[in-house]
Coordinates of C-alpha atoms in Angstrom, one line a residue:
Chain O
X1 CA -21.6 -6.7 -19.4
X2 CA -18.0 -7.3 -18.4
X3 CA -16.2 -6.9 -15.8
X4 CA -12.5 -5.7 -15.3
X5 CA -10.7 -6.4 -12.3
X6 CA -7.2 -5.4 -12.2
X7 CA -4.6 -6.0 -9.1
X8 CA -3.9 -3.0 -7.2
X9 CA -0.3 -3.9 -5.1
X10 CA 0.2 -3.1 -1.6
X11 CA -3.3 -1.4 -1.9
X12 CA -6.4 -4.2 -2.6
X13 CA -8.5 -4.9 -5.6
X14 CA -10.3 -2.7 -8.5
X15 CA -13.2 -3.8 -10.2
X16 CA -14.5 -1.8 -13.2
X17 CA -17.4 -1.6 -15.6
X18 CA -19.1 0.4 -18.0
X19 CA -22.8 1.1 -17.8
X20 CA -25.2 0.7 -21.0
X21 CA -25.5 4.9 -20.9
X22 CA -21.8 4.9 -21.5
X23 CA -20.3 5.8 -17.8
X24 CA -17.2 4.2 -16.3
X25 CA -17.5 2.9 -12.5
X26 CA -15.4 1.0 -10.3
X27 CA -15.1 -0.6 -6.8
X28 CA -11.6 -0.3 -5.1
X29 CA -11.5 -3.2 -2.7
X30 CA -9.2 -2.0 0.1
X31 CA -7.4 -4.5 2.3
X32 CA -8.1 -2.8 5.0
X33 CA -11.8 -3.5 4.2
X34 CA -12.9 -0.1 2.9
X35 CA -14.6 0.2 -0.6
X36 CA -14.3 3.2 -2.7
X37 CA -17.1 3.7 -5.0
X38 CA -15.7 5.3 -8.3
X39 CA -16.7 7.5 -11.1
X40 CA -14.7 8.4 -14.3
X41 CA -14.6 11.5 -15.8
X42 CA -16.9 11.4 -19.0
X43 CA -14.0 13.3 -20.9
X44 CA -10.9 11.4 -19.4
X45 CA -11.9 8.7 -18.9
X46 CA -8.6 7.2 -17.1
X47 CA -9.3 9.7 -14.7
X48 CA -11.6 9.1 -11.3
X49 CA -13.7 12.4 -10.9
X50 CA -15.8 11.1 -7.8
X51 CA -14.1 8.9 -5.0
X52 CA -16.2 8.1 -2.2
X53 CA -15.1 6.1 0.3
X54 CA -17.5 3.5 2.3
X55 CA -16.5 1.7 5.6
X56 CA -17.5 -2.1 5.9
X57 CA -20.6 -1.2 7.4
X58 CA -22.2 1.6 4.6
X59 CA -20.4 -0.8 2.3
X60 CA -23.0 -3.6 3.6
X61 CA -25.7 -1.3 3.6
X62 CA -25.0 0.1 0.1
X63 CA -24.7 -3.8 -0.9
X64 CA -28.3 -4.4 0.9
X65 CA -29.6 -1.5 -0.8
X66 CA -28.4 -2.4 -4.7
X67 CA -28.8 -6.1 -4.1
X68 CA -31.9 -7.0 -1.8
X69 CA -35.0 -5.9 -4.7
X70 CA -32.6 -7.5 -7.0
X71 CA -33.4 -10.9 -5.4
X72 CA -37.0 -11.0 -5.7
X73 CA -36.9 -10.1 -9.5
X74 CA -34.2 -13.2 -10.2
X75 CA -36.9 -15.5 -8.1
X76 CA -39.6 -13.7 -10.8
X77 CA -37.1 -14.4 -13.5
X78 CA -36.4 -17.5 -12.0
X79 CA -40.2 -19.4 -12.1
X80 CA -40.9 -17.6 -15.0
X81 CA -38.1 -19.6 -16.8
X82 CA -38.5 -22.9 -15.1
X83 CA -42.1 -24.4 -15.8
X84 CA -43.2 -26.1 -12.5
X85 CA -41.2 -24.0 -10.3
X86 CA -42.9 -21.9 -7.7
X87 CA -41.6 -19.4 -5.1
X88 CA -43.8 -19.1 -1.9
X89 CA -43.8 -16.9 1.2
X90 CA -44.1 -18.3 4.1
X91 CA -45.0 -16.1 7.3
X92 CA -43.8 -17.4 10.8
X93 CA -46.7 -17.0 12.9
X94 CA -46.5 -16.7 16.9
X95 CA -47.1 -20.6 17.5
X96 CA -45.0 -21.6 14.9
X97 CA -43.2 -24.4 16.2
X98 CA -40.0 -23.6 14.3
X99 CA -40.1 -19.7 16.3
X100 CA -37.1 -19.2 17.9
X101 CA -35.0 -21.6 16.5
X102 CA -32.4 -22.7 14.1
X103 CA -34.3 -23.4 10.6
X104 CA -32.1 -26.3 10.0
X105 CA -33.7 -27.9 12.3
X106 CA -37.1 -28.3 10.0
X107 CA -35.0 -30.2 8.0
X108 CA -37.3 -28.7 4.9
X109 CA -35.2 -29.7 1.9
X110 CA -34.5 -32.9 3.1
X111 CA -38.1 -34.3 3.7
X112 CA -39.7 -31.9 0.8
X113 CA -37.5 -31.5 -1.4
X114 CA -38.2 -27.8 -1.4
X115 CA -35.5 -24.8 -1.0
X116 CA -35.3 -22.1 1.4
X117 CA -33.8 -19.6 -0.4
X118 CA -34.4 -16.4 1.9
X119 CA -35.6 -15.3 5.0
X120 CA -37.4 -11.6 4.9
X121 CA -37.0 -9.7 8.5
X122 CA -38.1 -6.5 9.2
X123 CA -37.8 -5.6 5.3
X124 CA -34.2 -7.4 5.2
X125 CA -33.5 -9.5 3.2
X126 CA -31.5 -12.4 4.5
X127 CA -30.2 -14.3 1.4
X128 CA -29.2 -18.3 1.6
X129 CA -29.5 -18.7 5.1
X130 CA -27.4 -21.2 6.2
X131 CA -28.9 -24.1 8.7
X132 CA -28.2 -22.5 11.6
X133 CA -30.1 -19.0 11.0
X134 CA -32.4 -18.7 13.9
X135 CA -35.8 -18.2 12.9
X136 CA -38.4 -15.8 14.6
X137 CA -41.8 -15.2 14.5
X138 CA -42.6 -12.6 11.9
X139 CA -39.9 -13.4 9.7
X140 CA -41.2 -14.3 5.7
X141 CA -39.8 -17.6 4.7
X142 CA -39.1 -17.6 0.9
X143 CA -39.1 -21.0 -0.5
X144 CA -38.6 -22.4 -4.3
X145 CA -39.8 -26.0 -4.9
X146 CA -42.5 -27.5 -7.2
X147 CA -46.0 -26.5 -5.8
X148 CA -46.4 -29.7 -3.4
X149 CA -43.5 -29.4 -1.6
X150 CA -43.6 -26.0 -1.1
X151 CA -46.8 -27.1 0.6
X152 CA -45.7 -29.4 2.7
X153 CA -43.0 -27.0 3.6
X154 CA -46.0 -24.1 4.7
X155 CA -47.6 -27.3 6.6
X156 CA -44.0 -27.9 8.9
X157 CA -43.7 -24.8 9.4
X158 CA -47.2 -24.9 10.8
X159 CA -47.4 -28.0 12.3
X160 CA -43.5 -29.0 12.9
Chain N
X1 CA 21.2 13.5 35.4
X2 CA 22.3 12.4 32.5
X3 CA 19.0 10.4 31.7
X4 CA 17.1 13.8 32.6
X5 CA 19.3 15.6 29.9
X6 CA 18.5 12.7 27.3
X7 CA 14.6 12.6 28.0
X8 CA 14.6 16.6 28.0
X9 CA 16.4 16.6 24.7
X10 CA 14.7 13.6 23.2
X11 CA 11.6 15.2 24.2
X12 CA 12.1 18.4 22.2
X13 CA 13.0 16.1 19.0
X14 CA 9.7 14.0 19.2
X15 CA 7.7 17.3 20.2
X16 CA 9.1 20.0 17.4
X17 CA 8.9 17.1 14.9
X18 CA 5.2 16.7 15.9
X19 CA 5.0 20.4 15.3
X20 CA 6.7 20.2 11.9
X21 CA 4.5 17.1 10.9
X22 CA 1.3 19.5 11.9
X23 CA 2.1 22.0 9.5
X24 CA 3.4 19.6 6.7
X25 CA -0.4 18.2 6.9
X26 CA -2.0 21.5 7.0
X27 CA 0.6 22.7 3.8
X28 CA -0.1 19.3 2.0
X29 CA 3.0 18.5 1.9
X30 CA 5.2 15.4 2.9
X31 CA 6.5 15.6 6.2
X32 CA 10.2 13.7 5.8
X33 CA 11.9 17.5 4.0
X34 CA 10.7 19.5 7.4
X35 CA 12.1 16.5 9.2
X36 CA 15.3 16.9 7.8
X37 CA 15.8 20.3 8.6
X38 CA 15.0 19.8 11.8
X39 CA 17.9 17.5 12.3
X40 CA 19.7 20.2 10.5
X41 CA 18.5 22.6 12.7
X42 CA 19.3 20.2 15.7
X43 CA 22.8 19.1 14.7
X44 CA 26.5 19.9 14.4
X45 CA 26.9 23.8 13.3
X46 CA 23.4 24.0 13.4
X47 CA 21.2 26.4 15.4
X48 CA 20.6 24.2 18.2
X49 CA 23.8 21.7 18.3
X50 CA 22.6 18.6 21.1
X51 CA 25.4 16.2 21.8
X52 CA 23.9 14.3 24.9
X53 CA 21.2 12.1 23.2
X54 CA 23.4 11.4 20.0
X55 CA 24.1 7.4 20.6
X56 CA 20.0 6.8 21.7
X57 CA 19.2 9.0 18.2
X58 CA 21.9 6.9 16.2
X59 CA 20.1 3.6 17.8
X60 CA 16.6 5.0 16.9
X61 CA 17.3 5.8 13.4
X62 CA 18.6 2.1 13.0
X63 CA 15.3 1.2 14.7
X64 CA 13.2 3.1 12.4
X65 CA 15.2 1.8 9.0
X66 CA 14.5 -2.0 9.6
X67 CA 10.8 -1.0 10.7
X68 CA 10.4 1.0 7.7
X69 CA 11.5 -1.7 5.3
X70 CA 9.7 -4.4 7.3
X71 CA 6.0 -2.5 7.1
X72 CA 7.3 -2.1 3.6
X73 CA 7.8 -5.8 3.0
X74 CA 4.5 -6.5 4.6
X75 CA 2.9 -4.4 2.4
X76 CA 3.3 -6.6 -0.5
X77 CA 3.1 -10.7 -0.6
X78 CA 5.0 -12.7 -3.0
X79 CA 2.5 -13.5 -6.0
X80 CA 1.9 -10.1 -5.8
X81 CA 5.4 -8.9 -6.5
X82 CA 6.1 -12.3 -9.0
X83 CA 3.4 -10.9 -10.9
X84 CA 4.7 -7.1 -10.9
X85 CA 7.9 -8.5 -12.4
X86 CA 6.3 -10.3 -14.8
X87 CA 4.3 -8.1 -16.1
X88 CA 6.2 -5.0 -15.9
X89 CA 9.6 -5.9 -16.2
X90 CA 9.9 -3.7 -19.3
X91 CA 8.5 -0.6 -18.0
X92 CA 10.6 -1.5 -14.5
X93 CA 14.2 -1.6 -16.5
X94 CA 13.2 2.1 -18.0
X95 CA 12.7 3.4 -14.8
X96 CA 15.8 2.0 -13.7
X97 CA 18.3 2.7 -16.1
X98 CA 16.7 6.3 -17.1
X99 CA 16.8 7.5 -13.4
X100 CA 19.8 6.0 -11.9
X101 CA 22.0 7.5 -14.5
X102 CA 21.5 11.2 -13.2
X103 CA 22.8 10.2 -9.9
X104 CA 26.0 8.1 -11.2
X105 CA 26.5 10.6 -14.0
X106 CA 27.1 13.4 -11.5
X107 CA 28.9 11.6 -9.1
X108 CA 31.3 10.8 -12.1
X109 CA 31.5 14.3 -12.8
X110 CA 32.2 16.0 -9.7
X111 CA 34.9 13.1 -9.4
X112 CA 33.9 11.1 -6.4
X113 CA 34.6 7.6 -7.9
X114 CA 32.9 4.7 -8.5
X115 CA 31.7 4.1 -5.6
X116 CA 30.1 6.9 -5.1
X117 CA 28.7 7.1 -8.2
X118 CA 26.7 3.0 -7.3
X119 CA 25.4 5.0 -3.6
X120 CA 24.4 8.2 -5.9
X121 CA 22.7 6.0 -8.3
X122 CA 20.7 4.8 -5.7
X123 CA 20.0 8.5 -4.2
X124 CA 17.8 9.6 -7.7
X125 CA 16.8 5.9 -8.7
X126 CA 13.7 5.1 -6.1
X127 CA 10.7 6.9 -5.6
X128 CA 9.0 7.3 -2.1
X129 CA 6.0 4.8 -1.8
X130 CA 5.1 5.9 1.3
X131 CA 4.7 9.8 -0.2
X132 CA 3.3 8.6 -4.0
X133 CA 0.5 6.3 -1.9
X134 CA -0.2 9.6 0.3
X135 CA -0.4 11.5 -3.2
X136 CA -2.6 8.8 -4.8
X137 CA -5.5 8.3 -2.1
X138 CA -5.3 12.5 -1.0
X139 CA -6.0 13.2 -4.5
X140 CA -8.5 10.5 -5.3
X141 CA -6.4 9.0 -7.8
X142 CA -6.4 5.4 -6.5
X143 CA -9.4 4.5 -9.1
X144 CA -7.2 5.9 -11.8
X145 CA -6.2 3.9 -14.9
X146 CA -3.2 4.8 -14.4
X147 CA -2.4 3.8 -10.8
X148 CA -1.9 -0.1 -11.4
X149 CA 1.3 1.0 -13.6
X150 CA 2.3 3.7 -11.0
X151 CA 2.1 0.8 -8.2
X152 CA 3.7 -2.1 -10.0
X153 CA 6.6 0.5 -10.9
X154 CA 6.9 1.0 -7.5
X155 CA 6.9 -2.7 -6.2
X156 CA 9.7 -3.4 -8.8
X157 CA 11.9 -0.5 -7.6
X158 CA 11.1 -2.3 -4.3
X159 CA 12.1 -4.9 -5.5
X160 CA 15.0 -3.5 -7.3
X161 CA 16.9 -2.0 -3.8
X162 CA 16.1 -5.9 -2.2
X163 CA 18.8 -6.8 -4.6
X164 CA 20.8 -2.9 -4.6
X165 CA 21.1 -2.7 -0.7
X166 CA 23.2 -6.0 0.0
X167 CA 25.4 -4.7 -3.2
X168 CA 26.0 -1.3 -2.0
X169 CA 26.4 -2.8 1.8
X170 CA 29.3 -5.4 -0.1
X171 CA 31.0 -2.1 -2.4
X172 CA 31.0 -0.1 0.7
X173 CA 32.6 -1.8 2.7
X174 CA 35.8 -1.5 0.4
X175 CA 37.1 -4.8 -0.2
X176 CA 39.7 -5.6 -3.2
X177 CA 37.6 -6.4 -6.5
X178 CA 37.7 -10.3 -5.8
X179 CA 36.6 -10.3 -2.3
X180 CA 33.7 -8.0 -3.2
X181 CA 32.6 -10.1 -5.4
X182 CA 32.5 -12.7 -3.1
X183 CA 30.6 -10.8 -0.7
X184 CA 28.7 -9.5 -3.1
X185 CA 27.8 -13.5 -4.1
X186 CA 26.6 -14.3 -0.6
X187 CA 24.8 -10.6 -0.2
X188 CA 22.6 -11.9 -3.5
X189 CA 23.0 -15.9 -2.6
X190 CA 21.5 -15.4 1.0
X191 CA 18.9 -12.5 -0.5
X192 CA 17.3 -15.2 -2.8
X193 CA 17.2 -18.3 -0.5
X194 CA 15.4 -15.9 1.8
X195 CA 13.1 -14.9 -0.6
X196 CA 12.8 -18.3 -2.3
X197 CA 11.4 -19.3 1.3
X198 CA 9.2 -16.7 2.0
X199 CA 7.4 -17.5 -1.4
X200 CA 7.5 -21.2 -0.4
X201 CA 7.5 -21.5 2.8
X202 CA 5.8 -18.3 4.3
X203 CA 2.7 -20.4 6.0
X204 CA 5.3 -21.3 8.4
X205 CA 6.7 -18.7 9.4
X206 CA 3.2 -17.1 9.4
X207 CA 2.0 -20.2 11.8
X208 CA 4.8 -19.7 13.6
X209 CA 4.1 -15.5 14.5
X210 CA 0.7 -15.8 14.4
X211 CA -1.2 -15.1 17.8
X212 CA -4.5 -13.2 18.6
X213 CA -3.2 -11.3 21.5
X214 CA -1.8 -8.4 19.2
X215 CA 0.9 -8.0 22.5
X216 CA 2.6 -11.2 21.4
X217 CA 1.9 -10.3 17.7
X218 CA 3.5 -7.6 17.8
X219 CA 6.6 -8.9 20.0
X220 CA 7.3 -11.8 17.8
X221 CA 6.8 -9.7 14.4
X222 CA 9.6 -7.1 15.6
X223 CA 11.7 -9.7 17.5
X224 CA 12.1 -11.6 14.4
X225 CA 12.6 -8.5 12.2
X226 CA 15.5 -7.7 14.2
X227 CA 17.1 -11.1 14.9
X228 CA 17.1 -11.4 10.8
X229 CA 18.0 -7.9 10.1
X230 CA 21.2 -8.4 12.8
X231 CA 21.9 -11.9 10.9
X232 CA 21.9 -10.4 7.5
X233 CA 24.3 -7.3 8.7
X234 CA 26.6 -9.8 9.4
X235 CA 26.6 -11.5 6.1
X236 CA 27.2 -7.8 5.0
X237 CA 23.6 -8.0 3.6
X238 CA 22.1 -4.7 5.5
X239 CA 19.9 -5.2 8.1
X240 CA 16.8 -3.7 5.9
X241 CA 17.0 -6.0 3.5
X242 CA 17.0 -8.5 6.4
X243 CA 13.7 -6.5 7.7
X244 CA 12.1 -6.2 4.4
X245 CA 12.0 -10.2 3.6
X246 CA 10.4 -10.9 7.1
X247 CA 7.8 -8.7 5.5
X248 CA 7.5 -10.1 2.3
X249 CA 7.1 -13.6 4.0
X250 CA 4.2 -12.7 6.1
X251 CA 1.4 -12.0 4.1
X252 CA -2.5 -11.9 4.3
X253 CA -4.9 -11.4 7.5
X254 CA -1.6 -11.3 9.3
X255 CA 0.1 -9.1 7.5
X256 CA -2.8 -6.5 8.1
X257 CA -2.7 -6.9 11.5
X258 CA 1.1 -6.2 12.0
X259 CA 0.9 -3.9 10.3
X260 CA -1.7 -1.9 12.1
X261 CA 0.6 -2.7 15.3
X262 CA 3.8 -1.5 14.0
X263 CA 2.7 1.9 12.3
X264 CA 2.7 3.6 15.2
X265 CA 5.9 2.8 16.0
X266 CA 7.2 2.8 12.9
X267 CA 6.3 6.7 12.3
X268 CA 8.3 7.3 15.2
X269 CA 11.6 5.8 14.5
X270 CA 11.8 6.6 10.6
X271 CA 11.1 10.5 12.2
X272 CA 14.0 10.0 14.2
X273 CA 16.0 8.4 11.3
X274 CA 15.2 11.6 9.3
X275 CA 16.2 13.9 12.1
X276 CA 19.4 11.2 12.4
X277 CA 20.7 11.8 8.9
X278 CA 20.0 15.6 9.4
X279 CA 21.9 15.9 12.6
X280 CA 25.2 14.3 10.5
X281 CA 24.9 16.7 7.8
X282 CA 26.4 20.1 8.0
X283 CA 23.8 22.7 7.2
X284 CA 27.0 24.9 5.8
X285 CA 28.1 22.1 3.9
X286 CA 24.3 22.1 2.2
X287 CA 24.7 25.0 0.6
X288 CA 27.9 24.8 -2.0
X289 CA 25.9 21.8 -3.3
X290 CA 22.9 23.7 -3.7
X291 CA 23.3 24.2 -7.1
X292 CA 23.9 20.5 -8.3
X293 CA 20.8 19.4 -5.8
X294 CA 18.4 21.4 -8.2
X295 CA 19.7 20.6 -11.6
X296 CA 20.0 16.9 -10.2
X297 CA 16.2 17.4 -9.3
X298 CA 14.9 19.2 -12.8
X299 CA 17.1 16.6 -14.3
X300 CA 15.6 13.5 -12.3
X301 CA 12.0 15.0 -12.7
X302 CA 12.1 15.2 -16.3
X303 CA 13.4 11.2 -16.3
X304 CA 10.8 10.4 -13.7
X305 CA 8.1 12.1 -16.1
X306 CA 9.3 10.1 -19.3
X307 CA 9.2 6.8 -17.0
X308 CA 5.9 7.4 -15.8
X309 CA 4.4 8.2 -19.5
X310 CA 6.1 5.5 -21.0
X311 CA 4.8 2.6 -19.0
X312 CA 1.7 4.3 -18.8
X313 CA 1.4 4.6 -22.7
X314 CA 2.0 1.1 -22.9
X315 CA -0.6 0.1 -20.4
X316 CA -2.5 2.0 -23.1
X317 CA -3.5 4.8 -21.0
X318 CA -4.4 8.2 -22.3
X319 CA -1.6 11.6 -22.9
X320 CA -3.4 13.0 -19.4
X321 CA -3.3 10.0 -17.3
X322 CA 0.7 9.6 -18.7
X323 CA 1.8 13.1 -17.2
X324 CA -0.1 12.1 -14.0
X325 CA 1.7 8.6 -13.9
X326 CA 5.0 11.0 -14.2
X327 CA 4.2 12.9 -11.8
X328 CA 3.0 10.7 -8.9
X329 CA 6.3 9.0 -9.6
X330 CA 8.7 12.3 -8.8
X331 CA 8.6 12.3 -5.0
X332 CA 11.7 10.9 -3.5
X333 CA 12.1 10.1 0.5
X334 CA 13.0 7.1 2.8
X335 CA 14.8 5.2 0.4
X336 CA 16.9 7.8 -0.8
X337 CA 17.8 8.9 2.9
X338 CA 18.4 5.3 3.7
X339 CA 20.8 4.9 0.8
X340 CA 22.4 8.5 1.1
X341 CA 22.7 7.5 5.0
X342 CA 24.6 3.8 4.8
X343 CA 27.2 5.9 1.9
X344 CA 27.6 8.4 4.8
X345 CA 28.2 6.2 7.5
X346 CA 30.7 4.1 5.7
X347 CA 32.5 6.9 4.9
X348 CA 31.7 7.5 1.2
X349 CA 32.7 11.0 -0.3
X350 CA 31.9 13.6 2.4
X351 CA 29.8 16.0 -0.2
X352 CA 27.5 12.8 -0.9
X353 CA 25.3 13.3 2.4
X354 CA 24.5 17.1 1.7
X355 CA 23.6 16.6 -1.6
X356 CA 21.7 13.5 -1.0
X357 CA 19.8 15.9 1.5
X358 CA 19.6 19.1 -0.7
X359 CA 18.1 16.7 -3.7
X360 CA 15.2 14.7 -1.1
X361 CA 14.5 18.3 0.5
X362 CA 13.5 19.3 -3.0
X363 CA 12.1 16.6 -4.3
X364 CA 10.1 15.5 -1.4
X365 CA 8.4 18.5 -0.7
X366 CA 7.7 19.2 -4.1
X367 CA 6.3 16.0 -5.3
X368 CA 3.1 16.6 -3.6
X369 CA 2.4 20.2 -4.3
X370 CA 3.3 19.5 -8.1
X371 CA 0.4 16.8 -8.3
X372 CA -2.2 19.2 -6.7
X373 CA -0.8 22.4 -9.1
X374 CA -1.0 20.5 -12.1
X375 CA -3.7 18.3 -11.9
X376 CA -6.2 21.6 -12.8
X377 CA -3.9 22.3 -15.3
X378 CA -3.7 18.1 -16.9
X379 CA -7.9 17.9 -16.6
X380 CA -8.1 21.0 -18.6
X381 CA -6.0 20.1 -21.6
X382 CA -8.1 16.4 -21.7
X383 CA -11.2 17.8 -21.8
X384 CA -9.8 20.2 -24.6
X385 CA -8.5 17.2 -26.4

């Protein structure tokens, strides 16, 4: 698939695509931070026959929505392709020690080796948290790593 | 008394141009034509002649020139408008030689000189951006195919009257053939080291304006507007010009924000400019060069509409979204005003300002409505074809 992005001056940003059943769509990045979600006209296809037009936050949401089940089935893809690899979930319990504060702090990669590459709260999906994402109990910890440390990674988050 | 006399009168400017701008919205049309004849309407041998609040107006319109250009400038940033030129240089000369001759050729005609004919030039050259962006996002055509071409025409004509304006400013002013040239050197000499800067050194300037109280934002970014746009009037370089690289050097995050902060204001003053260059022009005087404003308009539609397909055909863009790259590109508006108004005011021929005016009435309004009637009429024949 390939994608077009053309300049717009003065305005923003286009980016444009065509799908496998043959339709043209494109996002025009505004400036000003709105997106415009656009559909060409099957018989012109120069021609936008659907604009509609997203503030950041339905942008975000509309981003959430197309992206977050999207990241599960690359971490499939993604153990499926690499032989050792597992992806685990890891629930924060109540007495986790780890509850309430930043994750960085569990140092996980650096004494496991293992990746945190997701948090899961309240059926969001937080992708690459960065160190100083506060956990809380009854967020899903999604972490990649060869089946030991992903282990010992379950067992800190435990145990601390 | 007297400031009671000014405030009623201004008053009843600002509020009947609110009025007018209502019903341009609910019409779909651009407001600057009902603007116009409102200072028509408002000024000598019209309806309702008002002499007390004349100087404030004539400051306000000045006001509302250099903020026009400089939300203009800021609308663009320098790798933006480097890489307009280079890419559509070609399609940027067409639209320049095939729309300025109209103008110079009628001037020539009706005898007014040479002078006139460089001002005139300028009159049926430029297109409005301000009305063809309006156009563009009220019709959804901002995702078109064509719109990249429509837009990078527009930032070279931009472009183009950065380098025009100081010229016209230098020819006006009458000076013998060798010392216009050498004000016409230091017009273009100071207009590229300024631009030269902004592309090199605009993170200066931008540290230097930058603040996150938009109060002091907003006083710096029109304080140092003005200060350049005074210095470059007394190089003879126009004080929009001036205006319009202090927008071109500020670019990004900052840029947004200005802007935000000076549209406000600068609606305000570029209505009063409108009203300014109506209240100077005879409404009597409009009509004997009624005639020439609509064959100059046919004349410059049909040249815009060959521009527009031509650079659109060779961005490889289909026969409909050609006529609709024509056709966003007819309206005329501030530029043409601005142009028309410096000719006036240095005392060019005295026909010049009512059919500058007759031409933008025309054109202006009927930009817009001729995108929404045709663009039935353009998505029929492609889905024919």
């Amino acid at each position: 698939m390939e994608i077009e992005q053309t300049a717009l001056p003065g305005i923003g940003l286009k980016h444009e695509f065509t799908t496998q059943s043959g339709r043209r769509i494109a996002v025009v990045s505004h400036r000003t931070g709105r997106r415009d979600v656009v559909v060409y006209d099957r018989h012109d296809p120069d021609r936008a026959c659907e604009t509609v037009k997203l503030n950041d936050e339905e942008a975000d949401a509309l981003a959430e929505l197309l992206g977050a089940p999207r990241i599960v089935q690359r971490l499939n893809d993604l153990h499926r392709e690499v032989e050792g690899l597992v992806s685990v979930q890891l629930p924060i319990a109540e007495g986790s020690p780890y509850a309430g504060r930043p994750m960085g702090q569990a140092r996980a990669r650096t004494r496991t080796g293992a990746s945190v590459v997701a948090v899961v709260r309240a059926g969001q999906v937080h992708a690459s948290p960065s160190p100083d994402f506060g956990l809380m109990a009854g967020d899903v910890v999604v972490v990649v790593g060869s089946p030991e440390s992903t282990a010992a990674v379950a067992d800190i988050l435990v145990r601390g | 008394m007297h400031t009671a006399t000014i405030f009623i009168e201004l008053g009843g400017i600002v509020l009947a141009l609110g009025v007018l701008g209502a019903l341009a919205l609910r019409a779909g049309i651009s407001p600057i034509p009902l603007y116009l004849l409102a200072g028509l309407a408002f000024g000598k041998g019209g309806i309702l002649p008002l002499a007390t609040s004349e100087d404030f107006v004539a400051v306000g319109a000045e006001l509302g020139v250099v903020l026009l250009l400089l939300t203009l400038g800021l609308e663009y940033n320098a790798d933006e408008l480097v890489a307009s030129l280079r890419g559509n240089a070609r399609g940027g000369l067409v639209d320049l030689v095939l729309n300025a001759a109209p103008g110079a050729v009628v001037a020539l005609l009706l005898g007014w000189g040479p002078v006139a004919a460089v001002a005139m030039a300028g009159v049926t050259y430029a297109t409005s951006s301000g009305i063809t962006a309006k156009v563009l996002s009220d019709l959804g055509w901002i995702g078109n195919r064509e719109t990249p071409v429509v837009l990078s025409l527009l930032v070279f004509e931009d472009l183009t009257m950065a380098m025009y304006l100081p010229i016209l400013t230098a020819i006006l002013a009458g000076v013998s053939l060798a010392g216009g040239a050498v004000t016409v050197a230091i017009a273009l000499g100071a207009v590229s080291v300024v631009l030269v800067a902004a592309l090199r050194f605009g993170r200066f300037i931008e540290a230097f304006v930058a603040s996150p109280n938009s109060e002091v934002l907003l006083l710096k970014v029109v304080g140092l507007a003005l200060a350049v746009a005074g210095v470059a009037q007394q190089l003879q370089v126009s004080a929009a010009v001036g205006a319009f690289l202090v927008g071109i050097a500020l670019s990004g995050e900052l840029a947004h924000e200005a802007r935000a902060l000076l549209m406000p204001l600068r609606d305000l003053f570029a209505a009063v400019f409108f009203v300014f260059f109506g209240l100077q022009t005879d409404p009597g005087s409009i009509l004997p060069m009624a005639g020439i404003a609509a064959a100059l308009a046919v004349v410059s539609m049909v040249t815009k509409l060959a521009t527009g397909a031509y650079a659109a055909r060779r961005a490889g863009v289909a026969r409909a979204g050609q006529a609709r790259a024509g056709i966003a590109l007819i309206p005329r508006g501030e530029f043409n005003i601005v142009i028309a108004g410096l000719a006036v005011a240095a005392g060019a021929h005295p026909d010049l300002g009512p059919l500058a005016a007759g031409y933008v009435l025309i054109l202006a309004a009927f930009g817009p409505l001729a995108a929404r009637l045709v663009q039935p009429l353009i998505t029929l024949v492609a889905r024919r074809a």
